[in-house]
Short mmCIF file of C-alpha atoms in Angstrom, two decimals:
data_model
loop_
_atom_site.label_atom_id
_atom_site.label_comp_id
_atom_site.label_asym_id
_atom_site.label_seq_id
_atom_site.Cartn_x
_atom_site.Cartn_y
_atom_site.Cartn_z
CA ALA A 1 0.00 0.00 0.00
CA GLN A 2 1.12 3.53 -0.66
CA SER A 3 2.27 5.51 2.32
CA VAL A 4 3.99 8.77 3.13
CA THR A 5 5.93 9.24 6.34
CA GLN A 6 6.89 12.52 7.93
CA PRO A 7 8.91 11.45 10.95
CA ASP A 8 8.99 14.85 12.65
CA ILE A 9 5.69 15.94 14.18
CA HIS A 10 7.07 19.23 15.49
CA ILE A 11 10.17 21.21 14.56
CA THR A 12 11.36 24.49 16.07
CA VAL A 13 13.96 26.65 14.39
CA SER A 14 15.25 30.14 14.97
CA GLU A 15 14.49 32.82 12.44
CA GLY A 16 17.31 32.98 9.92
CA ALA A 17 18.37 29.39 10.49
CA SER A 18 18.18 26.73 7.82
CA LEU A 19 15.37 24.22 7.68
CA GLU A 20 14.97 20.66 6.49
CA LEU A 21 11.71 18.74 6.76
CA ARG A 22 11.86 15.04 6.08
CA CYS A 23 9.56 12.97 3.92
CA ASN A 24 9.77 9.31 2.95
CA TYR A 25 7.38 7.50 0.68
CA SER A 26 6.48 3.95 -0.14
CA TYR A 27 5.03 3.49 -3.59
CA GLY A 28 4.90 0.88 -6.32
CA ALA A 29 6.68 3.12 -8.78
CA THR A 30 8.19 6.58 -8.56
CA PRO A 31 5.22 8.73 -7.71
CA TYR A 32 4.56 12.34 -8.29
CA LEU A 33 5.69 14.18 -5.15
CA PHE A 34 4.43 17.34 -3.54
CA TRP A 35 4.88 19.62 -0.60
CA TYR A 36 1.96 21.66 0.69
CA VAL A 37 1.84 24.30 3.41
CA GLN A 38 -1.11 25.03 5.65
CA SER A 39 -1.29 28.24 7.66
CA PRO A 40 -3.64 28.30 10.67
CA GLY A 41 -7.28 28.27 9.62
CA GLN A 42 -6.40 28.01 5.95
CA GLY A 43 -6.50 25.41 3.23
CA LEU A 44 -3.43 23.77 1.79
CA GLN A 45 -1.23 25.69 -0.62
CA LEU A 46 1.07 23.95 -3.07
CA LEU A 47 4.73 24.79 -2.41
CA LEU A 48 6.39 22.65 -5.05
CA LYS A 49 6.13 19.44 -7.02
CA TYR A 50 8.31 16.80 -8.60
CA PHE A 51 7.26 14.82 -11.61
CA SER A 52 10.53 13.83 -13.31
CA GLY A 53 13.85 15.24 -14.45
CA ASP A 54 16.04 17.41 -12.24
CA THR A 55 15.93 15.98 -8.75
CA LEU A 56 16.23 19.40 -7.10
CA VAL A 57 13.04 21.37 -7.51
CA GLN A 58 12.38 24.96 -6.63
CA GLY A 59 9.12 26.19 -5.22
CA ILE A 60 7.47 29.30 -3.96
CA LYS A 61 8.56 31.30 -0.91
CA GLY A 62 12.20 30.26 -1.29
CA PHE A 63 11.61 26.55 -0.65
CA GLU A 64 13.29 23.71 -2.49
CA ALA A 65 13.11 19.94 -2.27
CA GLU A 66 15.39 17.14 -3.37
CA PHE A 67 14.19 13.80 -4.66
CA LYS A 68 16.42 10.86 -3.76
CA ARG A 69 15.24 7.66 -5.35
CA SER A 70 17.71 5.46 -3.45
CA GLN A 71 16.35 6.71 -0.13
CA SER A 72 12.70 7.08 -1.22
CA SER A 73 12.87 10.59 0.17
CA PHE A 74 11.70 14.02 -0.83
CA ASN A 75 12.97 16.42 1.82
CA LEU A 76 11.99 20.07 1.91
CA ARG A 77 14.61 22.72 2.60
CA LYS A 78 14.92 26.43 3.06
CA PRO A 79 18.26 28.21 3.64
CA SER A 80 16.92 30.94 5.92
CA VAL A 81 13.59 30.67 7.69
CA HIS A 82 11.33 33.67 8.20
CA TRP A 83 8.82 34.03 11.05
CA SER A 84 6.02 33.89 8.48
CA ASP A 85 7.05 30.33 7.57
CA ALA A 86 5.51 29.04 10.79
CA ALA A 87 2.83 26.64 9.59
CA GLU A 88 2.11 22.97 9.07
CA TYR A 89 3.79 21.25 6.15
CA PHE A 90 2.47 18.20 4.36
CA CYS A 91 4.29 15.90 2.01
CA ALA A 92 2.16 14.01 -0.51
CA ALA A 93 2.73 11.34 -3.10
CA GLY A 94 0.42 10.62 -5.98
CA GLY A 95 -0.42 8.68 -9.04
CA GLY A 96 -3.59 7.87 -10.92
CA ASN A 97 -5.09 11.23 -9.96
CA LYS A 98 -5.07 10.54 -6.21
CA LEU A 99 -2.76 11.77 -3.47
CA THR A 100 -1.58 10.14 -0.25
CA PHE A 101 -0.61 12.59 2.45
CA GLY A 102 1.79 12.38 5.33
CA THR A 103 0.63 13.31 8.80
CA GLY A 104 2.31 16.70 8.66
CA THR A 105 5.13 18.56 10.41
CA GLN A 106 4.31 21.58 12.53
CA LEU A 107 6.99 24.25 12.16
CA LYS A 108 7.53 26.81 14.91
CA VAL A 109 9.86 29.73 14.31
CA GLU A 110 11.54 31.40 17.27
CA LEU A 111 12.35 35.07 16.94
CA ASP B 1 -11.28 34.31 -9.98
CA ALA B 2 -12.97 32.61 -6.99
CA GLY B 3 -11.19 29.27 -7.41
CA ILE B 4 -12.58 26.74 -4.98
CA THR B 5 -14.97 27.69 -2.20
CA GLN B 6 -16.56 25.79 0.63
CA SER B 7 -19.63 26.55 2.69
CA PRO B 8 -20.31 26.83 5.48
CA ARG B 9 -16.89 27.57 6.97
CA TYR B 10 -18.06 26.55 10.43
CA LYS B 11 -20.92 24.27 11.43
CA ILE B 12 -22.16 22.88 14.72
CA THR B 13 -24.73 20.12 14.55
CA GLU B 14 -26.21 17.48 16.81
CA THR B 15 -25.70 13.75 16.69
CA GLY B 16 -28.12 12.10 14.31
CA ARG B 17 -28.80 15.15 12.15
CA GLN B 18 -28.14 15.31 8.45
CA VAL B 19 -25.69 17.94 7.31
CA THR B 20 -24.40 18.87 3.87
CA LEU B 21 -21.10 20.55 3.15
CA MET B 22 -20.86 22.40 -0.12
CA CYS B 23 -17.94 22.70 -2.50
CA HIS B 24 -17.82 24.81 -5.64
CA GLN B 25 -14.99 25.34 -8.12
CA THR B 26 -14.77 27.77 -11.01
CA TRP B 27 -11.91 26.15 -12.94
CA SER B 28 -13.92 23.40 -14.65
CA HIS B 29 -11.53 20.84 -13.20
CA SER B 30 -12.53 17.26 -13.92
CA TYR B 31 -11.57 15.79 -10.57
CA MET B 32 -12.88 16.77 -7.17
CA PHE B 33 -12.06 15.34 -3.75
CA TRP B 34 -13.24 15.41 -0.17
CA TYR B 35 -10.78 14.96 2.68
CA ARG B 36 -11.06 15.06 6.41
CA GLN B 37 -8.21 16.34 8.55
CA ASP B 38 -7.71 15.01 12.06
CA LEU B 39 -4.79 15.35 14.46
CA GLY B 40 -2.32 12.55 13.96
CA HIS B 41 -3.90 11.39 10.71
CA GLY B 42 -3.10 14.14 8.27
CA LEU B 43 -5.59 14.26 5.41
CA ARG B 44 -7.64 11.20 4.58
CA LEU B 45 -9.62 10.85 1.40
CA ILE B 46 -13.36 10.34 1.88
CA TYR B 47 -14.68 10.35 -1.70
CA TYR B 48 -13.61 11.60 -5.05
CA SER B 49 -15.16 12.25 -8.41
CA ALA B 50 -13.59 11.99 -11.86
CA ALA B 51 -16.41 13.84 -13.62
CA ALA B 52 -20.07 14.67 -13.28
CA ASP B 53 -22.05 11.59 -12.23
CA ILE B 54 -18.85 9.59 -11.55
CA THR B 55 -17.87 9.13 -7.91
CA ASP B 56 -15.79 6.62 -5.99
CA LYS B 57 -14.88 5.79 -2.42
CA GLY B 58 -11.67 6.86 -0.79
CA GLU B 59 -10.02 5.65 2.38
CA VAL B 60 -12.77 6.58 4.90
CA PRO B 61 -16.16 6.69 3.12
CA ASP B 62 -18.42 5.19 5.80
CA GLY B 63 -21.14 7.57 6.99
CA TYR B 64 -20.77 9.93 4.03
CA VAL B 65 -22.62 10.37 0.76
CA VAL B 66 -21.59 12.43 -2.27
CA SER B 67 -23.13 13.45 -5.53
CA ARG B 68 -21.94 15.38 -8.54
CA SER B 69 -24.65 16.44 -10.92
CA LYS B 70 -22.65 19.42 -12.20
CA THR B 71 -18.91 19.63 -12.85
CA GLU B 72 -18.47 22.63 -10.57
CA ASN B 73 -20.24 21.29 -7.47
CA PHE B 74 -19.40 18.38 -5.21
CA PRO B 75 -21.51 18.32 -2.02
CA LEU B 76 -20.70 16.00 0.88
CA THR B 77 -23.56 14.78 3.06
CA LEU B 78 -23.38 13.25 6.49
CA GLU B 79 -26.69 11.37 6.61
CA SER B 80 -26.71 10.88 10.39
CA ALA B 81 -23.86 12.77 12.00
CA THR B 82 -21.79 11.15 14.75
CA ARG B 83 -19.27 12.67 17.16
CA SER B 84 -16.48 10.80 15.37
CA GLN B 85 -17.23 12.93 12.31
CA THR B 86 -16.15 16.08 14.12
CA SER B 87 -13.30 17.22 11.92
CA VAL B 88 -12.10 19.77 9.41
CA TYR B 89 -13.26 18.93 5.91
CA PHE B 90 -11.38 20.03 2.81
CA CYS B 91 -12.54 19.97 -0.74
CA ALA B 92 -9.97 19.88 -3.53
CA SER B 93 -9.91 19.74 -7.30
CA SER B 94 -7.48 18.86 -10.04
CA VAL B 95 -7.41 19.15 -13.78
CA GLY B 96 -7.29 15.39 -14.12
CA ARG B 97 -6.07 13.61 -17.24
CA GLY B 98 -2.85 12.57 -15.52
CA VAL B 99 -2.28 15.88 -13.72
CA VAL B 100 -2.09 14.97 -10.09
CA GLU B 101 -1.62 18.26 -8.25
CA GLN B 102 -4.66 19.31 -6.31
CA TYR B 103 -5.95 22.70 -5.27
CA PHE B 104 -7.68 23.07 -1.96
CA GLY B 105 -10.58 25.04 -0.59
CA PRO B 106 -10.37 26.85 2.77
CA GLY B 107 -12.05 24.06 4.72
CA THR B 108 -15.17 23.57 6.83
CA ARG B 109 -14.82 23.01 10.55
CA LEU B 110 -17.62 20.68 11.63
CA THR B 111 -18.46 19.96 15.25
CA VAL B 112 -20.95 17.25 16.11
CA THR B 113 -22.31 17.51 19.67
#
């Protein structure tokens, strides 16, 4: 069965520090991969996506993610976190027009 | 460009009552989805629809009914609400035809007392 694992439920970083959120997937074939962000009381916004090709993908708000087939991972990174990045982040994997979501990582940013 | 809207945004209902959550999209996307979001579970798919009059079950369909008579609308009905259905419900849509990325509405927070 398809699954997406986000091993970190909560992460706290200082403003200006770098960030890496982990995501591992289990899928029959290489799936389409996504990162979404959810601010409090809001819906999910697409940050970036990977379909094929270059394994380092750039997204909005200065985020990037790297696909590593050998590790079945798609980790999200940002070089310098801003206080406005505090939110919940979801990794998702998809194929056949459906997505499987991880349980999310709550990011807290300390000023 | 309204995108995808949900109504109501907040709803409190009693156990046993029927309640319908509305979802409307203006993009003419083929696919529409209903998810519920609960702590520790992330988003779980309830039902989805590939086109008008075509619907299928997701991971947690029990207790829910959907219909899709028009491409732009995808209502979700709880026929007899239970406390375990207290959750935040998200509607999403995608272009379909092999395009997997989904676009989400703002959500409906439902409380069943």
